[in-house]
Amino acid sequence: MKLKNIYIYVAILVTIFTISACEDYLDVSPDLGLDDDEVYTNYESFQGVIAHAYWTLHNYAYDPQDWDSEIGTLSDEAQHLNVNNKPIANVFNQGLWLDEGFHEFGFDYNWSEGNPERRSRKQPAGEAIVGIRMVNLALENLDKLENFPELADFTPEEMKRHLEGEARLIRAWNYFQVIQRYGGIFYLNKSFTSSDIVDSTRRSYQDCTDWLVSDLDKAADLLPKKWPVNYEGRATVATAKAIKSMALLYAASPNMSMIDGGANAYVQSRAQEAAEAALEALAAAENSNYYRMLTLAEYKENWNGIASGVSYEALWAPPQSNANSPGFNAGLGWYMPHWDGGWTVWSGPTQNAVDRFETANGLDIKDDPAFDAQDPFVSRDPRLDMFVYKNGDNMYISAPSSKPATLEAWNGGYHELQAKSVGLWTGYLHRKHRWDGANNIDVVAGVKRIFPLIRYAQVYLDFAEAANEAVGPTTAVSAGGKTMTAVEALNVVRNRVGMPDVDPMYTGSKTALRERIRNERFVELYQEMHRWHDLRRWRIAHEELDEIYGAEILKSGSTLIYDKKEIEGARVFEEKHYWYPFPSGEMRLVENFTQNPGW
Amino acid sequence: MKYIQYIIALATVLFGFAQVQAQQVEEVVLQDTLGANKKQKVHLPFGDMDKNRVVGATSLITQDQITTADLDVESAMIGKAMGLNVFKNSAGPGSDNSWLNVRGLHTIGGDGPLVVVDGVSNRSLESLNFYEIESITVLKDITAKSLYGPQAANGVILVTTKRGEVGVKKASINAEYGFRKPTHLPDFLNSADYARLYNEAQENDGLTPQYSDADIAAYESAGINDELPNVDYYDRYLKSFTNYQRIYGTYSNADEKTAFYFTAGYAGEGGLEAIGEQTKYNSMNVRGNLDYKINDIFSVQVDVAARLETTSTNQMTYSNYDGTPNNLGDNNTVQGFFSTLSSHRPNEYPIYHNAPTAESPGELGWGAAKSTNIEGELLRAGYRDELLRQSQSNIGLDMDFTQWGIEGLSWKNYVSFDTYNFLITRKKDEYARYQADGTQVGDDVQASGISKFDDSAYRNIGMISTMTYDRTFGDHAFTSHLNAIAQNREYQGTAQPYKNVTYGYRLNYAFANKYIAEVDLTYMGSNKLEEGSRYEFFPSVGLGWVLSEEGFLQSVDALDYLKIKASYGQMGYDRSLQHFWYRDAYGPNGWVQFGSQNSNGSSAYNLIRAGNPAIGFEIATEYNIGLEALIMKNLSVEANYFNEYRSDIPMQVSSLYPDYFGDYIPYINYGEVSNQGVELGLNYSGQAGDISYGVGGYVTYSEAIYEKTGDLTAFSHLNRDGQPLDAMWGYNSEGFYTDASEVNVQSTLGGDVIAGDLKYTDITEDGLITVEDQKVIANTTPRYQYSLNFNIGYKGLGLSVLGQGAAGHDRMMSWNTAYNGVAQGKYAANAMNRWTPDNLDASHPRLTTVGGAHSYQGSSFWLQDASYFTIRNIELSYAFPEKIRNSIRASELRVFARGTDLFSFSGNSDFNSDNAASGLSNGFLMKTVSLGFNLSY
C-alpha cells in the first residue's frame, strides 16, 4: 500500500513538472513590425523613415480624401460657398481658432489605420511635428547605418550624406511651417520621450530662423545639385537655398519683427540677407541643369502633370504618393461645383481676386483708362483666363446636353440658381487647379495633381520683395555670382506669361513698387497657400479682409450689367489673429510657455 | 515563478499522505434535515461544490428554464439569472444579435463575459442550441471567476451540456413551428408631405424652395412608377410576418459503465423581403456526449459536436446614412436591405421608368442622389451565400485514485479542439437604370461567375488538467482542486494567436457544515506580455457562516436556512491588451514616389507604436458580501452586495505628453473604474392540492464610474473622472427660441440659429455654443434590471410567464431617422410636429437642409426615458395524461404554445424597447408566436 502510494505521488509530481514546462507555450510568433535596431541598420528601411518624413509634407490638393482643404478661403482669394457644410465659413473665417482642430489649425495627427492615405484629418503643424520627430530619430541613429545596397547611381558614402541632407532639410522646412504660424518656440532638436525635461521657454522668431537656416546650410553641402531620373522630386541644393531665402524673407517681415518686440516694419538687415539668399538660390537653380521656368504654353503643368508628377519649375514640392489612379474629381472637390461632379464643399474666387489681375497694358484696372467695367474680361492678364472661369467662359471640351456649356453667372442664370439653392455665389468658378476636362461630362482622369511648395517664379518674387525693402526698386544686389534689381526680378515673372514690364509709374519709390510686388505675388501664387500667410506677415490682413465681394451681374434683355456685392460678415480678423493660438491643453502641460498675444 | 506550483502540489500531496497515514476514517454520514440547499451542487470551475459550501456568488439557469421561441441561446437567458444582463440589438434569419454583461459594466474596453462550455473557454453561445444545454451557471464573484484565467474578469457563463444519466433511457422528438413579425414599424412621410416640409426647410435656410405647387399636387396622387413618384418602401418591400420551424431529437442511454447522450436538430427561418428572393436560413447540428468507465480507476469522456448553417440572401448594396452606396459595407447585405428602406425617400426615384409588361422586364428608374434602385437590388443584383461550419470536440481521461488507497483523490485531464469556418460567396450582377429622359445609367452585366467574398476561420485548442482532493474527516470537510489550463485561439490571417496559461488552486474547508473558509490562488500568464514578465500571481479568499445551524437560530421555525458569506480577492485581465505593446515598432505607412514618371516608389516607415516595457495585466480587485436564506420551506432568498475596482487599465493618455513630442503616446497601465451594486432575488414555490405554483423574481442595481482617465480639459464638466461609464454627453436644452431677437449666442455646431432652434445652456459662458458646452445628460445602460416570473400547473396544464424590465436609462432620439426629418434624409412622421410660429410646443425643431445642424445634435431635448417592462415569454402547455400516452407507449407527450416579446410597456410605445433604432439599419427585433410538441419514449 505504502509503496504504491509513493509511485503515485511520484507520477503526480512528474506530470506537474511537465505542465510547468509550458512556460514556452506562451511564446509569440515574430512581430510583423521592425524594431529600432533593424530599421536603422539597413539602408532601405532607413530611407523608409526619411520617406515618411517626406510623406508628412502636406499636399493641399493631392489626396483624394483631402477634398475639404481650405486653400484660398481663409484669405481674400476665394469664398467658401456652401457655408453650412464644414466649419470654414462658420468657424475659421469668423476667427474662432482656439482649440479648433481642423486642417490649417491645430497639432493633431490622426490617421485611420486601415487607410494610410486618409490624411484629411491631419493638420500641417501636426504633420510637421511628427515629421520632425521622425527626422530626429533618423539623425540620432545615423551611425547605425551599415548595410547598403549596390546602386549604380551612388556610393554608400553619398547615400549616407544624402539621407542626412534630406533629413536636415525636412526638419528645417517643418520647423519653418510651425514658426510661421505660431511664432518662435524652442528648438526641436531631439526626439523627446517622457523622461526628457525640456526648458520650454520660447525663443525669439529670429533665433528660431537662425537655427533652421543653419540646418539648411548644412543640407546644402550634403545634397546633390540634381538627382538621376528615378529620384527626381527629392530635395536638392537649390531646394535648400530656396527654403533659406523664403525663411529669411519671412523673418524680415513686419509681423515677425513685431512679435520679437520690434517695430511694425521690415527688418532691414534681414531683408538684405534674404535678398542675397534669393540670388544664391537662383544661381543654384540655374547651375542645377534641371530646374527651369516653364513657358506660357506649359504653364498649367505646374499643377497638372499629364506625363509626370514632378514639374521642372517646382524647387520643392511634396512627392506623389500611391493613391489609386485618380479620377476626374479626386482632390478637386474643393474647387468643383456639385453639378460638375464635385462634393458640395466648394469655393469660388472672389471679386477681390479678379480685380487684382491687371489689364494687358500692364496697369492696375484702377489706373488704366482703357479698362471698361462693363466689359471687364477683355484684354486682361493672361493668367486670369487660366485661373478663373468667368461669366461666358466655355467650361467643357465636349458640349454637355443637360446644362449650358458656358458659365451663366448672372442673377437667374443656370449656374447662379444651382449654386444659390445650396449656398452662396460669387460669380466665378475656380480653374487653376482643374485641368481641361476635369468634370463629369468630359471625365478626363489620370492627371497628377502637383502642389508646389516653392516655385522658381516664387524665388524671383521673394528676391524682388527683399531687395525692394533692403535697397529700393532699382538698386542692384549681388550674391552667388548674380546681380539683379527688384524691378528686373519682377519683370522675369511678368514676361514669362506675356505681360509687359512693370510700368514706370510704379517703379519710382519703394512704397509704390511694394504694392506692385504684392499684387504680382497675389496673382502669380494665386491659391497656392501663400496669400494667407502673406496677409499676416505684412500686417495688412485686417484691412484686406474687411470687405469680401462677389460679382453681381444683372441681365436685362441681352445686356449684362456688371457690379459687385459685398458678402456680409465674411471674415473676422482681429489683432490676435496675426498668430495662431496654441492648443490650451498644451499650455497646461508645458512649463514656461506663453500663449500668443490676445489668446 | 514555477516554484509556487511545486510547493502547492507538494503540500496537497503531503497532506493527503498524512491523512492516509493517520487513520482510516469512516465517513460520517450527516443527517440531512434541510433538503435541497445542502445537497444541491453548484458548477464551479473544475468541479462541483455543494451549494452549502459556496462562498461566492453564482446564478443558475436549469434546463427546464431554458426554453424560448427564439433560435439563439442569448434570448433564452433574458431575465433568468440574477446578475446576467442581456441586451437585444437586432434579429434576422440566423443572425440574432445581442450582447451580454455580468453585473453591469466593468472597464473601459469591452465588458463581455467569458463563455465556457463543458470546461473549455472561449467557446461561443452561438454554437449551441438550447436543447443541448443542461444548465447554465453564471459565475459572478472573484472566487468563482478567477480560476479561469485572465479572460474571466468580466464574469463567466459556464454552460454544461446534457449527458447520459445512469438508469435513464430516453428517446425524444420535438418540433416547433412559429411566426415572427417586427415589433414596430417606422412611420415615414409620403412624397407630398415630404415635399412640403423640405420646401419649408429650404425657406428656413434662406434658400429657394425646389418643389412647386404643381409638383406637390402631382405627389398627392402619384404611384410608384410616375416621374414624380410616391413609394411606400415598407409597404411594398417588407412582408408583414415570416415563419420558422425547428425539429430536434435526442437519445440517451446509460448503464453503470457507459452513458451516452445524443442530439440532432434542424432549424430554418425565412426573411422579410416581399419582393425578390427571401433570405433563407437553415442550420443543422449534432452533438454526442459519451462517458465510458473503463475500470474503477479510469474513465473516459468523449464529446463531439458539429454545426452547419447556411444563409442565402440577396446581394444588396449597403447604404450610408445619406443613402449613397457604401462599398466598404458590402459584407452586410442584410443590413443593406434595411438601411435602404430607411434612407431612400418616397420620391427618390420611380421604381420603374417603364413598367414591366409581358414582353419586357421593364426599365428601372434612377435618382441622382442615390445611385441604386431597391427593386433592382432585390431582383437583378445577384445573390449571396454564407456558409458557417463549426465543430467542437473534447476528449478526457478521468482517474479516481480511491481504488489505489487514496480516497477522495481524482485527476482529470482533457484536451479540446474547436474549429470555426465562415465562408461567403456571391454573384454580384449590375443592372441598368434609366433617367427621366431615357438616358441609361449603368448596364445589365451578369457577373462572370461566383466569387468568394470573404473567408474567416479560427481554431481553439485547449488543455485542461484538474487534480481534485475531496475528503471529509468527521466535522472537517476538505475540497481542493489543483488545475492547469492552457488556451490557444488562432485566427486565420492574423499573425498572433491568443494564448493563456493559468495555474490555479482552490481549497475549501468546512467545519461541521457551519463554518466555511476558502482560498483561491491563481498564477496566470498571457502571451501578450513581454517574455520574463508574463505571469502574475493573484489570491482571493472567502468565508461563509451557516447561521441556521447555530443553536440560537434552531428555535426559529420559519427560518429553515440562513447563510452569510463574503469573498475578497484579485485577478488579472488581459483582453484589453494587444500583443507587442511592450516594444517599439516601425511599419510601412504611406508611400512616396519620385522620378519624372513617378515610377520609383519608396515605402514610408512610420513609428507605429511607442513601446512600454512595463506593460502588465489590468487588475480587478473585488469583494462580495451575500446572504442566502430559505424561509418557511418555500421562500428562498438570495442577496448580494458587490464592489469591484478595476485598475491598471491600459490606455494611451495623450494628456501626459505635450504635442511637440510628436505623436509619441505609448500604452500605459493607467485607467481605473469602479463598479458597485446590489442584487436581491426571491423565489416562492408551493403546492396546493393538484395545483403547483411558483413565483419569483429579482432586482439588481449596478453603477460603474470612471475613477481615473487622465482627461485634462479646460473645463471640469468635460472630464470623465467621476462620471458614469455609460454617460451620454450632450447639450442642455432650455427650450425653443421663439424669436430671432432672443438669440444671444453664436453656434459653431452647424447652420444658423433662428426662431425654432433650441436654446442650449452656454456652460463655458463665452458667448459661443461649441462642443465644450456639452455635459453629461443621461446614461445609456440601465441601472436597474429586474425580472418577474410566474408559473402554475394543474394536472397536465402548465402556464408560465416571464417578464423582464430595466430602468434608469435614457435613449437619444436625435440620430434616429424614424423620429426626425433633417437635411437630405428620409422624413419621419414626427417631423410634421416641427416647430413653427403656430406650433410652439413641438416635439421637433424647425426644419433645415443642413446636415448635423445646431438643433439636431444630441441634447436633453431629444432624450427619452428608455425604461421598460416586457413580457418576454409566455408558455401554455399541456402534458397528456398516462391514459393517452400509453396508447402510443410514450413516456411523455406534451404540446405547447409559446410567445416571445409579445407585450412591452414603456414611455414611448412607438419604438422598440430594446433598440429604438430597430430595423433602421439592421434586422427588426421580432415578436414570436409558436406551437410545438415534445414526445419522448
GROMACS .gro file of N, CA and C in nm, chain A residues 521-584:
model
  192
  521ARG      N    1   0.257   8.898  -5.655
  521ARG     CA    2   0.261   8.777  -5.575
  521ARG      C    3   0.121   8.718  -5.561
  522PHE      N    4   0.021   8.804  -5.541
  522PHE     CA    5  -0.118   8.757  -5.532
  522PHE      C    6  -0.155   8.680  -5.658
  523VAL      N    7  -0.124   8.742  -5.774
  523VAL     CA    8  -0.169   8.683  -5.900
  523VAL      C    9  -0.092   8.557  -5.934
  524GLU      N   10   0.041   8.566  -5.925
  524GLU     CA   11   0.122   8.452  -5.967
  524GLU      C   12   0.100   8.333  -5.875
  525LEU      N   13   0.092   8.358  -5.746
  525LEU     CA   14   0.080   8.249  -5.649
  525LEU      C   15  -0.064   8.236  -5.600
  526TYR      N   16  -0.156   8.270  -5.687
  526TYR     CA   17  -0.299   8.263  -5.651
  526TYR      C   18  -0.337   8.121  -5.607
  527GLN      N   19  -0.403   8.110  -5.495
  527GLN     CA   20  -0.449   7.982  -5.441
  527GLN      C   21  -0.339   7.878  -5.431
  528GLU      N   22  -0.220   7.921  -5.391
  528GLU     CA   23  -0.113   7.825  -5.363
  528GLU      C   24  -0.073   7.833  -5.217
  529MET      N   25  -0.164   7.874  -5.134
  529MET     CA   26  -0.145   7.880  -4.989
  529MET      C   27  -0.034   7.976  -4.952
  530HIS      N   28  -0.020   8.087  -5.027
  530HIS     CA   29   0.076   8.188  -4.989
  530HIS      C   30   0.008   8.314  -4.938
  531ARG      N   31  -0.100   8.353  -5.004
  531ARG     CA   32  -0.165   8.481  -4.973
  531ARG      C   33  -0.202   8.490  -4.827
  532TRP      N   34  -0.255   8.380  -4.770
  532TRP     CA   35  -0.298   8.381  -4.630
  532TRP      C   36  -0.180   8.413  -4.538
  533HIS      N   37  -0.066   8.350  -4.565
  533HIS     CA   38   0.050   8.378  -4.479
  533HIS      C   39   0.106   8.516  -4.509
  534ASP      N   40   0.099   8.557  -4.636
  534ASP     CA   41   0.149   8.691  -4.671
  534ASP      C   42   0.067   8.797  -4.602
  535LEU      N   43  -0.065   8.783  -4.601
  535LEU     CA   44  -0.150   8.884  -4.536
  535LEU      C   45  -0.110   8.904  -4.391
  536ARG      N   46  -0.076   8.793  -4.325
  536ARG     CA   47  -0.042   8.805  -4.184
  536ARG      C   48   0.096   8.863  -4.165
  537ARG      N   49   0.191   8.820  -4.252
  537ARG     CA   50   0.326   8.869  -4.224
  537ARG      C   51   0.342   9.015  -4.264
  538TRP      N   52   0.259   9.063  -4.359
  538TRP     CA   53   0.265   9.204  -4.396
  538TRP      C   54   0.181   9.292  -4.305
  539ARG      N   55   0.103   9.229  -4.218
  539ARG     CA   56   0.014   9.300  -4.126
  539ARG      C   57  -0.089   9.385  -4.199
  540ILE      N   58  -0.141   9.334  -4.307
  540ILE     CA   59  -0.249   9.407  -4.376
  540ILE      C   60  -0.378   9.326  -4.377
  541ALA      N   61  -0.380   9.216  -4.304
  541ALA     CA   62  -0.497   9.128  -4.309
  541ALA      C   63  -0.624   9.199  -4.266
  542HIS      N   64  -0.614   9.276  -4.158
  542HIS     CA   65  -0.737   9.337  -4.107
  542HIS      C   66  -0.795   9.436  -4.206
  543GLU      N   67  -0.711   9.495  -4.295
  543GLU     CA   68  -0.764   9.585  -4.398
  543GLU      C   69  -0.819   9.506  -4.516
  544GLU      N   70  -0.736   9.414  -4.566
  544GLU     CA   71  -0.774   9.344  -4.688
  544GLU      C   72  -0.895   9.254  -4.669
  545LEU      N   73  -0.913   9.203  -4.549
  545LEU     CA   74  -1.025   9.110  -4.527
  545LEU      C   75  -1.150   9.181  -4.478
  546ASP      N   76  -1.143   9.312  -4.475
  546ASP     CA   77  -1.256   9.385  -4.421
  546ASP      C   78  -1.381   9.363  -4.505
  547GLU      N   79  -1.365   9.367  -4.638
  547GLU     CA   80  -1.481   9.351  -4.726
  547GLU      C   81  -1.447   9.249  -4.833
  548ILE      N   82  -1.530   9.148  -4.838
  548ILE     CA   83  -1.514   9.044  -4.940
  548ILE      C   84  -1.631   9.060  -5.037
  549TYR      N   85  -1.598   9.067  -5.165
  549TYR     CA   86  -1.701   9.091  -5.266
  549TYR      C   87  -1.717   8.973  -5.359
  550GLY      N   88  -1.841   8.957  -5.403
  550GLY     CA   89  -1.867   8.866  -5.514
  550GLY      C   90  -1.921   8.949  -5.628
  551ALA      N   91  -1.926   8.890  -5.748
  551ALA     CA   92  -1.981   8.964  -5.861
  551ALA      C   93  -2.132   8.961  -5.855
  552GLU      N   94  -2.192   9.068  -5.899
  552GLU     CA   95  -2.337   9.069  -5.913
  552GLU      C   96  -2.366   9.114  -6.055
  553ILE      N   97  -2.413   9.022  -6.136
  553ILE     CA   98  -2.435   9.053  -6.278
  553ILE      C   99  -2.585   9.048  -6.303
  554LEU      N  100  -2.635   9.159  -6.354
  554LEU     CA  101  -2.778   9.163  -6.385
  554LEU      C  102  -2.795   9.153  -6.535
  555LYS      N  103  -2.895   9.080  -6.575
  555LYS     CA  104  -2.919   9.067  -6.720
  555LYS      C  105  -3.051   9.130  -6.751
  556SER      N  106  -3.049   9.230  -6.840
  556SER     CA  107  -3.176   9.284  -6.885
  556SER      C  108  -3.177   9.270  -7.037
  557GLY      N  109  -3.267   9.190  -7.084
  557GLY     CA  110  -3.268   9.162  -7.229
  557GLY      C  111  -3.146   9.083  -7.262
  558SER      N  112  -3.061   9.138  -7.350
  558SER     CA  113  -2.939   9.065  -7.382
  558SER      C  114  -2.817   9.140  -7.331
  559THR      N  115  -2.837   9.246  -7.251
  559THR     CA  116  -2.720   9.317  -7.200
  559THR      C  117  -2.695   9.276  -7.055
  560LEU      N  118  -2.567   9.272  -7.021
  560LEU     CA  119  -2.528   9.237  -6.885
  560LEU      C  120  -2.476   9.361  -6.815
  561ILE      N  121  -2.517   9.378  -6.691
  561ILE     CA  122  -2.469   9.490  -6.614
  561ILE      C  123  -2.386   9.433  -6.501
  562TYR      N  124  -2.256   9.468  -6.500
  562TYR     CA  125  -2.165   9.412  -6.402
  562TYR      C  126  -2.156   9.500  -6.280
  563ASP      N  127  -2.164   9.440  -6.166
  563ASP     CA  128  -2.150   9.514  -6.042
  563ASP      C  129  -2.088   9.419  -5.941
  564LYS      N  130  -2.060   9.471  -5.821
  564LYS     CA  131  -2.012   9.379  -5.719
  564LYS      C  132  -2.095   9.398  -5.593
  565LYS      N  133  -2.097   9.294  -5.515
  565LYS     CA  134  -2.181   9.296  -5.395
  565LYS      C  135  -2.104   9.236  -5.280
  566GLU      N  136  -2.114   9.302  -5.163
  566GLU     CA  137  -2.036   9.252  -5.050
  566GLU      C  138  -2.103   9.129  -4.989
  567ILE      N  139  -2.023   9.037  -4.947
  567ILE     CA  140  -2.073   8.921  -4.872
  567ILE      C  141  -2.063   8.958  -4.725
  568GLU      N  142  -2.180   8.971  -4.664
  568GLU     CA  143  -2.182   9.022  -4.527
  568GLU      C  144  -2.116   8.926  -4.428
  569GLY      N  145  -2.041   8.984  -4.339
  569GLY     CA  146  -1.985   8.904  -4.229
  569GLY      C  147  -1.895   8.791  -4.274
  570ALA      N  148  -1.826   8.813  -4.386
  570ALA     CA  149  -1.749   8.701  -4.441
  570ALA      C  150  -1.625   8.670  -4.360
  571ARG      N  151  -1.562   8.774  -4.303
  571ARG     CA  152  -1.438   8.749  -4.232
  571ARG      C  153  -1.435   8.830  -4.102
  572VAL      N  154  -1.376   8.770  -4.002
  572VAL     CA  155  -1.348   8.843  -3.879
  572VAL      C  156  -1.198   8.832  -3.857
  573PHE      N  157  -1.131   8.946  -3.844
  573PHE     CA  158  -0.987   8.939  -3.825
  573PHE      C  159  -0.946   9.047  -3.727
  574GLU      N  160  -0.896   9.004  -3.611
  574GLU     CA  161  -0.854   9.100  -3.509
  574GLU      C  162  -0.705   9.089  -3.486
  575GLU      N  163  -0.658   9.172  -3.396
  575GLU     CA  164  -0.514   9.177  -3.366
  575GLU      C  165  -0.460   9.039  -3.331
  576LYS      N  166  -0.537   8.966  -3.249
  576LYS     CA  167  -0.484   8.837  -3.203
  576LYS      C  168  -0.469   8.737  -3.317
  577HIS      N  169  -0.541   8.759  -3.426
  577HIS     CA  170  -0.538   8.660  -3.533
  577HIS      C  171  -0.411   8.664  -3.614
  578TYR      N  172  -0.320   8.755  -3.583
  578TYR     CA  173  -0.194   8.756  -3.656
  578TYR      C  174  -0.105   8.639  -3.620
  579TRP      N  175  -0.134   8.572  -3.508
  579TRP     CA  176  -0.063   8.448  -3.476
  579TRP      C  177  -0.166   8.345  -3.435
  580TYR      N  178  -0.139   8.217  -3.466
  580TYR     CA  179  -0.234   8.112  -3.431
  580TYR      C  180  -0.223   8.083  -3.281
  581PRO      N  181  -0.331   8.041  -3.218
  581PRO     CA  182  -0.324   8.006  -3.076
  581PRO      C  183  -0.274   7.863  -3.056
  582PHE      N  184  -0.193   7.844  -2.954
  582PHE     CA  185  -0.154   7.707  -2.919
  582PHE      C  186  -0.274   7.639  -2.851
  583PRO      N  187  -0.288   7.507  -2.867
  583PRO     CA  188  -0.399   7.440  -2.800
  583PRO      C  189  -0.390   7.461  -2.650
  584SER      N  190  -0.505   7.484  -2.587
  584SER     CA  191  -0.498   7.518  -2.444
  584SER      C  192  -0.451   7.400  -2.360
   0.00000   0.00000   0.00000
